[in-house]
Structures are given as structure tokens and as C-alpha cells.
PDB file of C-alpha atoms in Angstrom:
ATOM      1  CA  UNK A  27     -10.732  35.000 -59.655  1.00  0.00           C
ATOM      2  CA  UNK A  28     -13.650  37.624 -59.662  1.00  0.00           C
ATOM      3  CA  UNK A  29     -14.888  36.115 -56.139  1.00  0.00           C
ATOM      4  CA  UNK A  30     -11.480  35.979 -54.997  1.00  0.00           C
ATOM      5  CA  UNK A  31     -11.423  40.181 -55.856  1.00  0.00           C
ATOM      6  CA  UNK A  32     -14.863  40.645 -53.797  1.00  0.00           C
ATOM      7  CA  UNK A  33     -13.476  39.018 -51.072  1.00  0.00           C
ATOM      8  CA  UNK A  34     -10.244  41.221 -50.477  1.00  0.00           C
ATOM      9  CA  UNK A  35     -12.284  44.410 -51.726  1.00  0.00           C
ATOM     10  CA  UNK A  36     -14.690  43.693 -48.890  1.00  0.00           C
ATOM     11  CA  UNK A  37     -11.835  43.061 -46.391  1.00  0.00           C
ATOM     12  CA  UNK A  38      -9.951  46.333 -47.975  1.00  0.00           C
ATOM     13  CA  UNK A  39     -13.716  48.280 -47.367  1.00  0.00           C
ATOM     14  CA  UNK A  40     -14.344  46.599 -43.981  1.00  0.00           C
ATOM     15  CA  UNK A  41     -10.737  48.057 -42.525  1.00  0.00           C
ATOM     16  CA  UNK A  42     -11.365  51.689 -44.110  1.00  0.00           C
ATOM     17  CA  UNK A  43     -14.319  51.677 -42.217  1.00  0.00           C
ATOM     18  CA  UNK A  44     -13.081  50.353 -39.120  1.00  0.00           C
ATOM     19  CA  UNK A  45     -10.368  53.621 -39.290  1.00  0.00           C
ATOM     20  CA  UNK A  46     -13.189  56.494 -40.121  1.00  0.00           C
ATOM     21  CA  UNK A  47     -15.072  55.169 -36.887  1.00  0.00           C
ATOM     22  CA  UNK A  48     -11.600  55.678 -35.156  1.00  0.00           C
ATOM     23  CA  UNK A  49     -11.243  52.066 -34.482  1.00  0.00           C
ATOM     24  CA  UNK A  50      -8.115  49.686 -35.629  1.00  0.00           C
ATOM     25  CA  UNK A  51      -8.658  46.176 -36.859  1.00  0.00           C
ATOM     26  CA  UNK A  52      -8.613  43.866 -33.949  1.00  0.00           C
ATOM     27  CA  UNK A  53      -4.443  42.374 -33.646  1.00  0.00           C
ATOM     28  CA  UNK A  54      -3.927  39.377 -30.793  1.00  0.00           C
ATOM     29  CA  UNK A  55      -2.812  40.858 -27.333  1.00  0.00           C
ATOM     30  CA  UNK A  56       0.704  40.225 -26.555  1.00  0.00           C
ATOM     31  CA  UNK A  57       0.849  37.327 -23.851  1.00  0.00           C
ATOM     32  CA  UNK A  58       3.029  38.342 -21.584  1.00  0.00           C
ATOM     33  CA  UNK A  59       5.566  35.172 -20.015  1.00  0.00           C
ATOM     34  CA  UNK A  60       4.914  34.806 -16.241  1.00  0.00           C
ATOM     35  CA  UNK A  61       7.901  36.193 -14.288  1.00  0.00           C
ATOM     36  CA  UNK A  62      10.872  33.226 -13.995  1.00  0.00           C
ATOM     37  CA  UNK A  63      11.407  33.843 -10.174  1.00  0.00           C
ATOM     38  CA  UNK A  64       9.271  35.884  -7.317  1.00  0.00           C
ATOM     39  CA  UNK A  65      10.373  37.289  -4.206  1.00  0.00           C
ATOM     40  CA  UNK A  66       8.036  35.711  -1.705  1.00  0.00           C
ATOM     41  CA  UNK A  67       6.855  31.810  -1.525  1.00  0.00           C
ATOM     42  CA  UNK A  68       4.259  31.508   1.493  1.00  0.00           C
ATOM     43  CA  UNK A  69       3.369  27.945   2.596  1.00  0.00           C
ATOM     44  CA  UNK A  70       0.684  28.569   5.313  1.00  0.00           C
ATOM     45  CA  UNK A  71       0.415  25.577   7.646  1.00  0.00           C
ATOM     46  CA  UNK A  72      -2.456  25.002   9.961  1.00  0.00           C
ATOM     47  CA  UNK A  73      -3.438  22.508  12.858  1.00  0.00           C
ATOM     48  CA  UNK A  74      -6.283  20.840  12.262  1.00  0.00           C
ATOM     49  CA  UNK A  75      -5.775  18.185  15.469  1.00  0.00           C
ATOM     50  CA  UNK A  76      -8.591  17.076  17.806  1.00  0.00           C
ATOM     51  CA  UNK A  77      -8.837  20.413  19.677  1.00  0.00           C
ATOM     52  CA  UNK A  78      -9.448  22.210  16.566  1.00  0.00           C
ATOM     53  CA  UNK A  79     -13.544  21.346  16.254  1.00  0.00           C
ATOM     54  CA  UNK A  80     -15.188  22.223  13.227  1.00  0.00           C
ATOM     55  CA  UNK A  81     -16.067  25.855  14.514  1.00  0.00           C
ATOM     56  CA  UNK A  82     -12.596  26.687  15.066  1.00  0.00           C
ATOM     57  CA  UNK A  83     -11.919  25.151  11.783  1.00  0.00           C
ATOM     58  CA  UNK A  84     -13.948  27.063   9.860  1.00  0.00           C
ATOM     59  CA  UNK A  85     -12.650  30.128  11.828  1.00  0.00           C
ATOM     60  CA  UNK A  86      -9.349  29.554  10.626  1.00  0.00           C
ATOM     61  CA  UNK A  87     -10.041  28.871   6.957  1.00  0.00           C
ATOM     62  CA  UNK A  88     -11.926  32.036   7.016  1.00  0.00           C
ATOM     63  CA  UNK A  89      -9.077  34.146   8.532  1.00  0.00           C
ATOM     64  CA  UNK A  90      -6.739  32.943   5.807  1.00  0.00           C
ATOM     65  CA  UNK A  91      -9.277  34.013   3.218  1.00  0.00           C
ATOM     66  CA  UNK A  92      -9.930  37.075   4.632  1.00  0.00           C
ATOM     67  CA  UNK A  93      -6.146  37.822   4.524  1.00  0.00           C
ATOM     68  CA  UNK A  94      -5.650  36.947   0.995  1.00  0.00           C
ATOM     69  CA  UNK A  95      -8.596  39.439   0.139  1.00  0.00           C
ATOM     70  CA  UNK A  96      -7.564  42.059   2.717  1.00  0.00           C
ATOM     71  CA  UNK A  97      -6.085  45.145   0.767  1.00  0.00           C
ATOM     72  CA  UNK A  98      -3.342  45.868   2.767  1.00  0.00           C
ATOM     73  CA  UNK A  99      -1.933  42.107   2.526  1.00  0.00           C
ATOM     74  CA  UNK A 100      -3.238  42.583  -1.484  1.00  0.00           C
ATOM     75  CA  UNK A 101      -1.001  45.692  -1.247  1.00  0.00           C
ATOM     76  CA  UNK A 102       1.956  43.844  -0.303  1.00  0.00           C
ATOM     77  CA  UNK A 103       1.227  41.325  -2.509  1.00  0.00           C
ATOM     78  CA  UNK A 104       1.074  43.845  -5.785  1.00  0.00           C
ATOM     79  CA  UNK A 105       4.364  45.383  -4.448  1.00  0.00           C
ATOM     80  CA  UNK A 106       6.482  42.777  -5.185  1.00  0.00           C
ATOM     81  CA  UNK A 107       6.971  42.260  -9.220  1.00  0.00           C
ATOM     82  CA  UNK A 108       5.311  39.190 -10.398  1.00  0.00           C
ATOM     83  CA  UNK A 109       3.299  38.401  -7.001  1.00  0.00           C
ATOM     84  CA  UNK A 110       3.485  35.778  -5.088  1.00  0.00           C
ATOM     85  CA  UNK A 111       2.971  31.872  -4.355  1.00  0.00           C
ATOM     86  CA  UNK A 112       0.710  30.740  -2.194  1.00  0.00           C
ATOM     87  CA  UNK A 113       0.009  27.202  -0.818  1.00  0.00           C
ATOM     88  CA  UNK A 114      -1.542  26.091   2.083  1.00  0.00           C
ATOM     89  CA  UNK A 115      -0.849  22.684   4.322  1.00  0.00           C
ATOM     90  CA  UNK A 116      -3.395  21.514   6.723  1.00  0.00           C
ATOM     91  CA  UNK A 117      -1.869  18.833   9.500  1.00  0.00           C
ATOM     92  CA  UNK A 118      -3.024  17.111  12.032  1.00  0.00           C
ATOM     93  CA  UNK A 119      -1.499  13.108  12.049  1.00  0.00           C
ATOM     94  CA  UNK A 120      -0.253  13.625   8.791  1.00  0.00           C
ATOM     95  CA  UNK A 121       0.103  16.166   6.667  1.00  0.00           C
ATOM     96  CA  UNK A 122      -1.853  17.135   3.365  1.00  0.00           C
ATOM     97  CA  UNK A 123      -1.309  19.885   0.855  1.00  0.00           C
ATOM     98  CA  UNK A 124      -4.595  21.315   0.873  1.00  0.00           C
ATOM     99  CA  UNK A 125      -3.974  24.138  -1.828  1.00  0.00           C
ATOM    100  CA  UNK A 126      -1.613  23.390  -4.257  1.00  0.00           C
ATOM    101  CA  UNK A 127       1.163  26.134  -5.414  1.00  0.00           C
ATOM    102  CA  UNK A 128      -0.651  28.954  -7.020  1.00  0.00           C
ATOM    103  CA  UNK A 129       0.998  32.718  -8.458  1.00  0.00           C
ATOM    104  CA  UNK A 130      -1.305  35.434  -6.565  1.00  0.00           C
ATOM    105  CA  UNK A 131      -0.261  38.862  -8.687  1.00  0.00           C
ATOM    106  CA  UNK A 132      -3.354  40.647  -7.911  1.00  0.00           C
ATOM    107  CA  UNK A 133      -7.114  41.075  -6.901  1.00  0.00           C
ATOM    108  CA  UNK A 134      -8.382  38.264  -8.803  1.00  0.00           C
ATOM    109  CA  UNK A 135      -6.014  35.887  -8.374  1.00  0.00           C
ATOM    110  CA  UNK A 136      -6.460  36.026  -4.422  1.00  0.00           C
ATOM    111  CA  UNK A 137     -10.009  35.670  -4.723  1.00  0.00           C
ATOM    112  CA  UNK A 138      -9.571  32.480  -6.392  1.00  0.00           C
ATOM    113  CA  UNK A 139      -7.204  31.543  -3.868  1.00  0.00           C
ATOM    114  CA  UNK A 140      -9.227  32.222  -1.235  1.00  0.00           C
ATOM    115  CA  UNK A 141     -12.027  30.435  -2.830  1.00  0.00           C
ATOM    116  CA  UNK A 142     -10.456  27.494  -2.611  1.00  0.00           C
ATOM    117  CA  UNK A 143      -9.097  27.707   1.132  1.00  0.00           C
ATOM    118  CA  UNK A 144     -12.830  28.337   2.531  1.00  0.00           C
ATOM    119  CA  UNK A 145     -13.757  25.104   0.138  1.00  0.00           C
ATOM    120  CA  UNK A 146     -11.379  23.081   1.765  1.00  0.00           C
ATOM    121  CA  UNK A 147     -12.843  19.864   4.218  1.00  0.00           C
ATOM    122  CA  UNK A 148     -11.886  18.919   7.458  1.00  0.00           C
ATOM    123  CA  UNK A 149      -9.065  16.500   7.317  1.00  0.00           C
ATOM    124  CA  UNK A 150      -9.294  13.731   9.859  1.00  0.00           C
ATOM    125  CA  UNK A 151      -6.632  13.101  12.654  1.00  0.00           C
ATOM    126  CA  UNK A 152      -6.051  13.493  16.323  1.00  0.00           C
ATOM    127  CA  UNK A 153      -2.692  14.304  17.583  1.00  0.00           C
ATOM    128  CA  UNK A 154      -0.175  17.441  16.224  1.00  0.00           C
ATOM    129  CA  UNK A 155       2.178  15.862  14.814  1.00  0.00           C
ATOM    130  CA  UNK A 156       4.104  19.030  14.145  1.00  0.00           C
ATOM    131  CA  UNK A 157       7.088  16.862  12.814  1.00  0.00           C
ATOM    132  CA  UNK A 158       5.653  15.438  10.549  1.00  0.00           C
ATOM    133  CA  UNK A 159       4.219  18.623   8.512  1.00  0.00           C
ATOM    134  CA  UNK A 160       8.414  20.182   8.953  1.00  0.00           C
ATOM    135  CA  UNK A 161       9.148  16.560   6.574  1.00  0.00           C
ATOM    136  CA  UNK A 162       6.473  16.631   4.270  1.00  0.00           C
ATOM    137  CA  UNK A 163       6.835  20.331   3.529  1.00  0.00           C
ATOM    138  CA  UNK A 164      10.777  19.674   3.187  1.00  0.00           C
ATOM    139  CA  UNK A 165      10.200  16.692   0.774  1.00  0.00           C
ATOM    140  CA  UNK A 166       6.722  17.292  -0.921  1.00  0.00           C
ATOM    141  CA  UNK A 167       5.692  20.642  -0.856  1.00  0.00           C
ATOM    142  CA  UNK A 168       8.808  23.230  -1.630  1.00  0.00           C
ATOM    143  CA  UNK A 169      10.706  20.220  -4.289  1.00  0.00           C
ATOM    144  CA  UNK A 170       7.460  21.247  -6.146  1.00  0.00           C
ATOM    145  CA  UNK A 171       7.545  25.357  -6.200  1.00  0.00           C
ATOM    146  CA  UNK A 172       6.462  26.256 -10.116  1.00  0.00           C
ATOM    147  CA  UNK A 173       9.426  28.697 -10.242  1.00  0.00           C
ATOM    148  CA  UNK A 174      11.972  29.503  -7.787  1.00  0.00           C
ATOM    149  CA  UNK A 175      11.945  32.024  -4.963  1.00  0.00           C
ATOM    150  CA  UNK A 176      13.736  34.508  -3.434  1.00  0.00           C
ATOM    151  CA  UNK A 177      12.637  33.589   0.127  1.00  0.00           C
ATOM    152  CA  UNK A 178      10.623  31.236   1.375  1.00  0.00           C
ATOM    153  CA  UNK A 179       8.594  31.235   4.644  1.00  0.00           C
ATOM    154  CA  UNK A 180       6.357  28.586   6.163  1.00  0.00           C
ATOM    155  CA  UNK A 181       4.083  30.005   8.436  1.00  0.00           C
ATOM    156  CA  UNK A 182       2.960  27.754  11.032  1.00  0.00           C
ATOM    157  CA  UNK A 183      -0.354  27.696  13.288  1.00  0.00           C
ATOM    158  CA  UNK A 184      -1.739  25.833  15.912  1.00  0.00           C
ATOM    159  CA  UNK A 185      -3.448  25.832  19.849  1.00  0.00           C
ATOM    160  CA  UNK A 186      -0.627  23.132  21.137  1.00  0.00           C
ATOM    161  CA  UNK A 187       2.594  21.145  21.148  1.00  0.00           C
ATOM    162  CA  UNK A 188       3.959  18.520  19.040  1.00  0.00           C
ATOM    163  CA  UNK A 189       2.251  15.530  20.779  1.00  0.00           C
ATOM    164  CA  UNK A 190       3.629  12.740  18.445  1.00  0.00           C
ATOM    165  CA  UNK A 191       7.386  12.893  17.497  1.00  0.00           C
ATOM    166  CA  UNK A 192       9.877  12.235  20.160  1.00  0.00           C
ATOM    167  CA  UNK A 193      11.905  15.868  20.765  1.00  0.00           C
ATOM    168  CA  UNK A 194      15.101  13.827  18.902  1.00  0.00           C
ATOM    169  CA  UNK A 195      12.808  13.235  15.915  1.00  0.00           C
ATOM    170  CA  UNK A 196      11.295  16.916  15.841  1.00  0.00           C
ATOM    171  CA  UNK A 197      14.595  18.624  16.325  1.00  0.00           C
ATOM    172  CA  UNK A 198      15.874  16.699  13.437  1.00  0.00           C
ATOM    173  CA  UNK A 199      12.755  17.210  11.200  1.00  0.00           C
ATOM    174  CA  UNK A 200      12.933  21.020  12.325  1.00  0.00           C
ATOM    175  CA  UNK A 201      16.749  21.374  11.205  1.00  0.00           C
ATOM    176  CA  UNK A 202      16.273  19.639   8.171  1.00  0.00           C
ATOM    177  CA  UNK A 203      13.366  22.405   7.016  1.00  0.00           C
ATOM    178  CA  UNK A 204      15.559  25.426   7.927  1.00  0.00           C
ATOM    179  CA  UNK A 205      18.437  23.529   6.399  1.00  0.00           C
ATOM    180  CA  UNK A 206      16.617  24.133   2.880  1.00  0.00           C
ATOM    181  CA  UNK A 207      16.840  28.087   3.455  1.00  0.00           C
ATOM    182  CA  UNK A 208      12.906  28.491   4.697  1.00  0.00           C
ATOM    183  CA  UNK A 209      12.202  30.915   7.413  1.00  0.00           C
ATOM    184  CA  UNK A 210      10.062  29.334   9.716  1.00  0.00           C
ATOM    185  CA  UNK A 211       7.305  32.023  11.405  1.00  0.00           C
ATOM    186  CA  UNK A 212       4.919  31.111  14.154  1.00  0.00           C
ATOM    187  CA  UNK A 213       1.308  31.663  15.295  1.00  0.00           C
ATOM    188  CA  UNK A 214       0.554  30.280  18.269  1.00  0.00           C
ATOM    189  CA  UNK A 215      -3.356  30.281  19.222  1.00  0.00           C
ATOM    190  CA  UNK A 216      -3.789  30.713  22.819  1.00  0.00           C
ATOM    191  CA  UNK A 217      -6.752  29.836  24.709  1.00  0.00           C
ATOM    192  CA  UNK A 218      -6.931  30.815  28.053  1.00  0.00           C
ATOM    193  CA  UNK A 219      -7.719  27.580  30.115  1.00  0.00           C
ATOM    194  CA  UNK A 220      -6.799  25.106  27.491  1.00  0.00           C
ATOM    195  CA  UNK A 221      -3.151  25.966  26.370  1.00  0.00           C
ATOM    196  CA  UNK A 222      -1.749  28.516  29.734  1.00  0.00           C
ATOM    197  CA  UNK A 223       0.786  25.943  30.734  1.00  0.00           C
ATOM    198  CA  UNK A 224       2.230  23.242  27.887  1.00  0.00           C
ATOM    199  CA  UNK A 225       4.552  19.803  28.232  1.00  0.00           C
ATOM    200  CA  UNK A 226       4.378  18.728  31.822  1.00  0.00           C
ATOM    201  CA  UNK A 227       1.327  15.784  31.394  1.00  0.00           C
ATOM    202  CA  UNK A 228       0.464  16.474  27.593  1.00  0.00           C
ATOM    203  CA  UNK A 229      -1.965  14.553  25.789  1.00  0.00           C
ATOM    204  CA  UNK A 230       0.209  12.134  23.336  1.00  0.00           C
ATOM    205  CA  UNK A 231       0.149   9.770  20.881  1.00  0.00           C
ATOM    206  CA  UNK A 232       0.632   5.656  21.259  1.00  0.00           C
ATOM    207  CA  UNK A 233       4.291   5.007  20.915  1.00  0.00           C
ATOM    208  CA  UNK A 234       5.464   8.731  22.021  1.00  0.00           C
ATOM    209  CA  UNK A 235       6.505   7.435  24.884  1.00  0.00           C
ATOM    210  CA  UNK A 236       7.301   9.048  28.339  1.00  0.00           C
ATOM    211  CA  UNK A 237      10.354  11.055  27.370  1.00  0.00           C
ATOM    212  CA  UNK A 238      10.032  14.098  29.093  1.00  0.00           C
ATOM    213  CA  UNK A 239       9.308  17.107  26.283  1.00  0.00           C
ATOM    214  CA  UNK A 240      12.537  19.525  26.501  1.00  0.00           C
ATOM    215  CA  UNK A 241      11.098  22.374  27.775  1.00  0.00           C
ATOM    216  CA  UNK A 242      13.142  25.605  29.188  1.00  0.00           C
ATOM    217  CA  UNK A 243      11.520  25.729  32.297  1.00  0.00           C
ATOM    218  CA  UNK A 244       8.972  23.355  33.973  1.00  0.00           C
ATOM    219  CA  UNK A 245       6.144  25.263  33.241  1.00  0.00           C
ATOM    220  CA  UNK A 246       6.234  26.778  29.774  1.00  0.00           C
ATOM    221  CA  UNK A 247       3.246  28.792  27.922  1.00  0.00           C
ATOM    222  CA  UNK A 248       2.588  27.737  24.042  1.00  0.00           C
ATOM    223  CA  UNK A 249       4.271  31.063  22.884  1.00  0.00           C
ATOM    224  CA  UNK A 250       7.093  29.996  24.742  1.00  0.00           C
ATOM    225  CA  UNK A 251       7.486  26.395  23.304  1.00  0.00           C
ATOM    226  CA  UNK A 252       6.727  27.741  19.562  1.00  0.00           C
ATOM    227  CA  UNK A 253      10.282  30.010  20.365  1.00  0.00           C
ATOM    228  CA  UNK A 254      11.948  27.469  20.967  1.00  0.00           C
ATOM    229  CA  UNK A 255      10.748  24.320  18.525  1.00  0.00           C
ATOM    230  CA  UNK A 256       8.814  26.247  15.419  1.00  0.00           C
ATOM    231  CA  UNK A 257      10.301  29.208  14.505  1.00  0.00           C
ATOM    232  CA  UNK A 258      13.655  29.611  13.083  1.00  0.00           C
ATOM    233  CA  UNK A 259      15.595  30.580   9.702  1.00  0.00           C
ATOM    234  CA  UNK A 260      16.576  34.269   8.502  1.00  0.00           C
ATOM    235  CA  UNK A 261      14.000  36.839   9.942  1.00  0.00           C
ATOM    236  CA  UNK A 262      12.249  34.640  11.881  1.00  0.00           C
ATOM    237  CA  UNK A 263       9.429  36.061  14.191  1.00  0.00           C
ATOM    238  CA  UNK A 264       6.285  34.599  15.909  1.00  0.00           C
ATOM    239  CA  UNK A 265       2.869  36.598  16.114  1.00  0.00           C
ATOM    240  CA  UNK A 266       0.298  35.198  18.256  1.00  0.00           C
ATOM    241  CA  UNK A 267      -3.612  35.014  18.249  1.00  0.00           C
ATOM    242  CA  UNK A 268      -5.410  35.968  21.124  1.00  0.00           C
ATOM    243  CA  UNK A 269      -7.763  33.087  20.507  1.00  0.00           C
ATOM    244  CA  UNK A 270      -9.622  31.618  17.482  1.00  0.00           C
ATOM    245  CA  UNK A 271     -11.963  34.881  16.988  1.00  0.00           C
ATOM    246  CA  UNK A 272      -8.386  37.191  16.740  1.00  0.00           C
ATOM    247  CA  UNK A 273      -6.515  34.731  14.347  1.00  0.00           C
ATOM    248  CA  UNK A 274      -8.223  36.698  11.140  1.00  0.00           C
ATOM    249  CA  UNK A 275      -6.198  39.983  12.698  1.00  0.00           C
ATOM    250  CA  UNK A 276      -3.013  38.591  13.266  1.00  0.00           C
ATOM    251  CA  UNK A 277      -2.439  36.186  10.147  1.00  0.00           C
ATOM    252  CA  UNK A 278      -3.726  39.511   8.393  1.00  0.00           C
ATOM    253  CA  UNK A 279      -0.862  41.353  10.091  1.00  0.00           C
ATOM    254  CA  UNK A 280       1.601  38.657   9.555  1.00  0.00           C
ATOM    255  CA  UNK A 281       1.131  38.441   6.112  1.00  0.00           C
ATOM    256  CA  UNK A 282       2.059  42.094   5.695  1.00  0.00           C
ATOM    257  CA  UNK A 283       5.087  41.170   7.489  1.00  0.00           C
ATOM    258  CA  UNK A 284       6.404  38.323   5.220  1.00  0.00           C
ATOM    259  CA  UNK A 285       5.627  39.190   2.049  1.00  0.00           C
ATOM    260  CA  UNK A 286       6.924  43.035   2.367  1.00  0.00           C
ATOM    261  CA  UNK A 287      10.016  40.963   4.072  1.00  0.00           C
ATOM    262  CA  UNK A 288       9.532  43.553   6.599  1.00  0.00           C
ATOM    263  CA  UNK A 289      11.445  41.499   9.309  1.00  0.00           C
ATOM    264  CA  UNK A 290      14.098  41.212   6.957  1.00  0.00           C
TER     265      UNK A 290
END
């Protein structure tokens, strides 16, 4: 009993003192629950074909990074309550999920985040099979957002045109993303020389066949194909790069764009 009366005399003793130094007894913070819906979930999807050699690669992994960090995309990330979600899906034959559905609310959270985008490797495969990323994001990636989402935008990237999936196919695999209520956005990467004139003659895969690619007009710039095959859904808009060394400024601006829903 007596040690048992030390004991809470020396707890009683320790709190007086804690109060004439102007200090309370340490009590647990109050964990706040993580919001049960955000405004804005941003899948950014990038080529990562043949043409895009490991220079360009790293150019683009950087610019993403860079736009998570930059503080007026951090700016209209902290405007919306709870943050955002951020994933990223890299795509060349197939497609993989290269950063995983993460809740950016502030500074550190898109440092982390971008952390992990400038850690990501090269993923193997030659073609742009730009059909194939519009299924796997339909069945894989958004089935698996943490909470749901106000809107949701997939923002897509790349120097060229689909050069695997038969123009039935990618219509179908196109329709079936928007059909989910995703806004599709584009950023076409244009490299004077390389990308001018798309479709008549493309590079494809084994088993594409010669169907002709539906174009508008028979000769057709990237810009003008990414109108009229990526981009689609509520607010839809396409920004384009002039070259690898300006796609840090535009994703930058885009991402201002989408997550203040400014095309809204």
C-alpha cells in the first residue's frame, strides 16, 4: 500500500510541476479519419514505346515530378479538401501501373510521390499500344481507387499513334473508358521531323494488319489524331509539348487545369 501511495504522490507532484512550467501533461493527438471521397482522381499515363529512349524517358519522369513538387500544381492540390489521388501508368505493349493509388494532401505527400515516379525503371516494349492502356485502366486501375471521386481524369502522353490495335478495337476500348465517367485529356509530344505527319505508312505491330488508320484527312499531325482518338469525356482538352525538353511546362500547366477542374 505505502509504495502504491509514492507512486500516485509522485505522479500527483510530476503533473503540478508540469502546470507551474506552463506545460500540460502530454494527451494522444486526435487522429483525424482520411476524407471518404475527394474531388480529383489523376491517373497520369505515359508512352514509354521504342521512340521514347532512355533520355526522353528520364525527361518525362522528371517533368511529372517536377509537377507534383511545383507550388502552383501543390496549390491546386491543397485547394481541394482532402487532396488528391495520384497514380501513374506507364505503356508501351502493355500496360503497367507504375505508381499505385496514393492521397497527395500536401507538401510532403507529393514529395513522396514524386520520389517514387523518378525511381521508376524503364518498362520494356516496342509498339503504342494506346488500346491497350484505355482497357487496363478501365479494368485494373480505377476498380481499385481507395475512395471514390468526384471526377476522374486520365491524362494521356505520348510522341505517336496507336500502332497496335485495329481502329475497331481502339474505338471500342476508347468508349468503354469514357463510358466509366473519366475525362480523357491529352498531351501530345511533338517532334519536329519525327511525328509532323501521322497514319499514312506508320510503323506497326505483327498482326495490325493493313487497315488503313481512320484519319480525317490524308495527312494528319499527332495533335490532330490525339482530337480525334484520345481525348474525350466531360471537359475534355488536349495541351501539347513542344518536344521532350517543354513536357515539364505543359504537364505543369495541365495539372493546374485538372485538378482546379478549371475546364470544367
Amino acid at each position: 500500500m505505502r509504495t502504491g501511495s509514492r507512486r500516485i504522490r509522485r505522479g500527483v507532484l510530476r503533473g503540478a510541476g508540469l502546470l507551474l512550467l506552463g506545460l500540460a501533461p502530454a494527451t494522444p493527438e486526435p487522429v483525424q479519419a482520411a476524407p471518404e471521397s475527394v474531388a480529383t482522381a489523376l491517373v497520369v499515363s505515359v508512352d514509354v514505346s521504342q521512340s521514347v529512349d532512355d533520355a526522353r524517358f528520364r525527361l518525362q519522369m522528371e517533368g511529372i515530378a517536377e509537377a507534383l513538387e511545383d507550388p502552383s500544381v501543390l496549390g491546386a492540390i491543397t485547394g481541394n479538401p482532402g487532396g488528391i489521388l495520384f497514380a501513374m501508368v506507364t505503356w508501351a505493349d502493355r500496360a503497367t501501373l507504375a505508381v499505385g493509388w496514393r492521397r497527395i494532401a500536401g507538401r510532403a505527400d507529393a514529395a513522396a510521390a514524386a520520389a517514387l515516379v523518378r525511381a521508376t525503371p524503364r518498362q520494356a516494349g516496342e509498339f503504342t499500344c494506346l488500346g491497350q492502356m484505355f482497357r487496363t485502366v478501365t479494368a485494373a486501375v480505377l476498380p481499385a481507387l481507395p475512395v471514390p471521386a468526384e471526377r476522374v481524369v486520365v491524362d494521356v502522353s505520348g510522341d505517336g499513334i496507336d500502332n497496335c490495335t485495329d481502329a475497331a478495337s481502339l474505338a471500342e476500348a476508347h468508349r468503354s473508358l469514357l463510358d466509366t465517367g473519366a475525362t480523357i485529356n491529352g498531351l501530345p509530344i511533338l517532334v519536329p521531323g519525327e511525328n509532323d505527319v501521322v497514319g499514312a505508312g506508320a510503323y506497326r505491330a505483327p498482326g495490325y494488319g493493313l487497315l488503313p488508320t481512320p484519319l480525317p484527312q490524308e495527312r494528319t499531325g499527332l495533335e490532330q489524331w490525339y482530337r480525334a482518338h484520345v481525348i474525350g469525356g466531360p471537359g475534355a482538352f488536349l495541351l501539347a509539348a513542344a518536344g521532350y525538353g517543354d513536357f515539364s511546362r505543359a504537364l505543369r500547366r495541365k495539372f493546374v487545369i485538372e485538378i482546379s477542374a478549371l475546364g470544367r
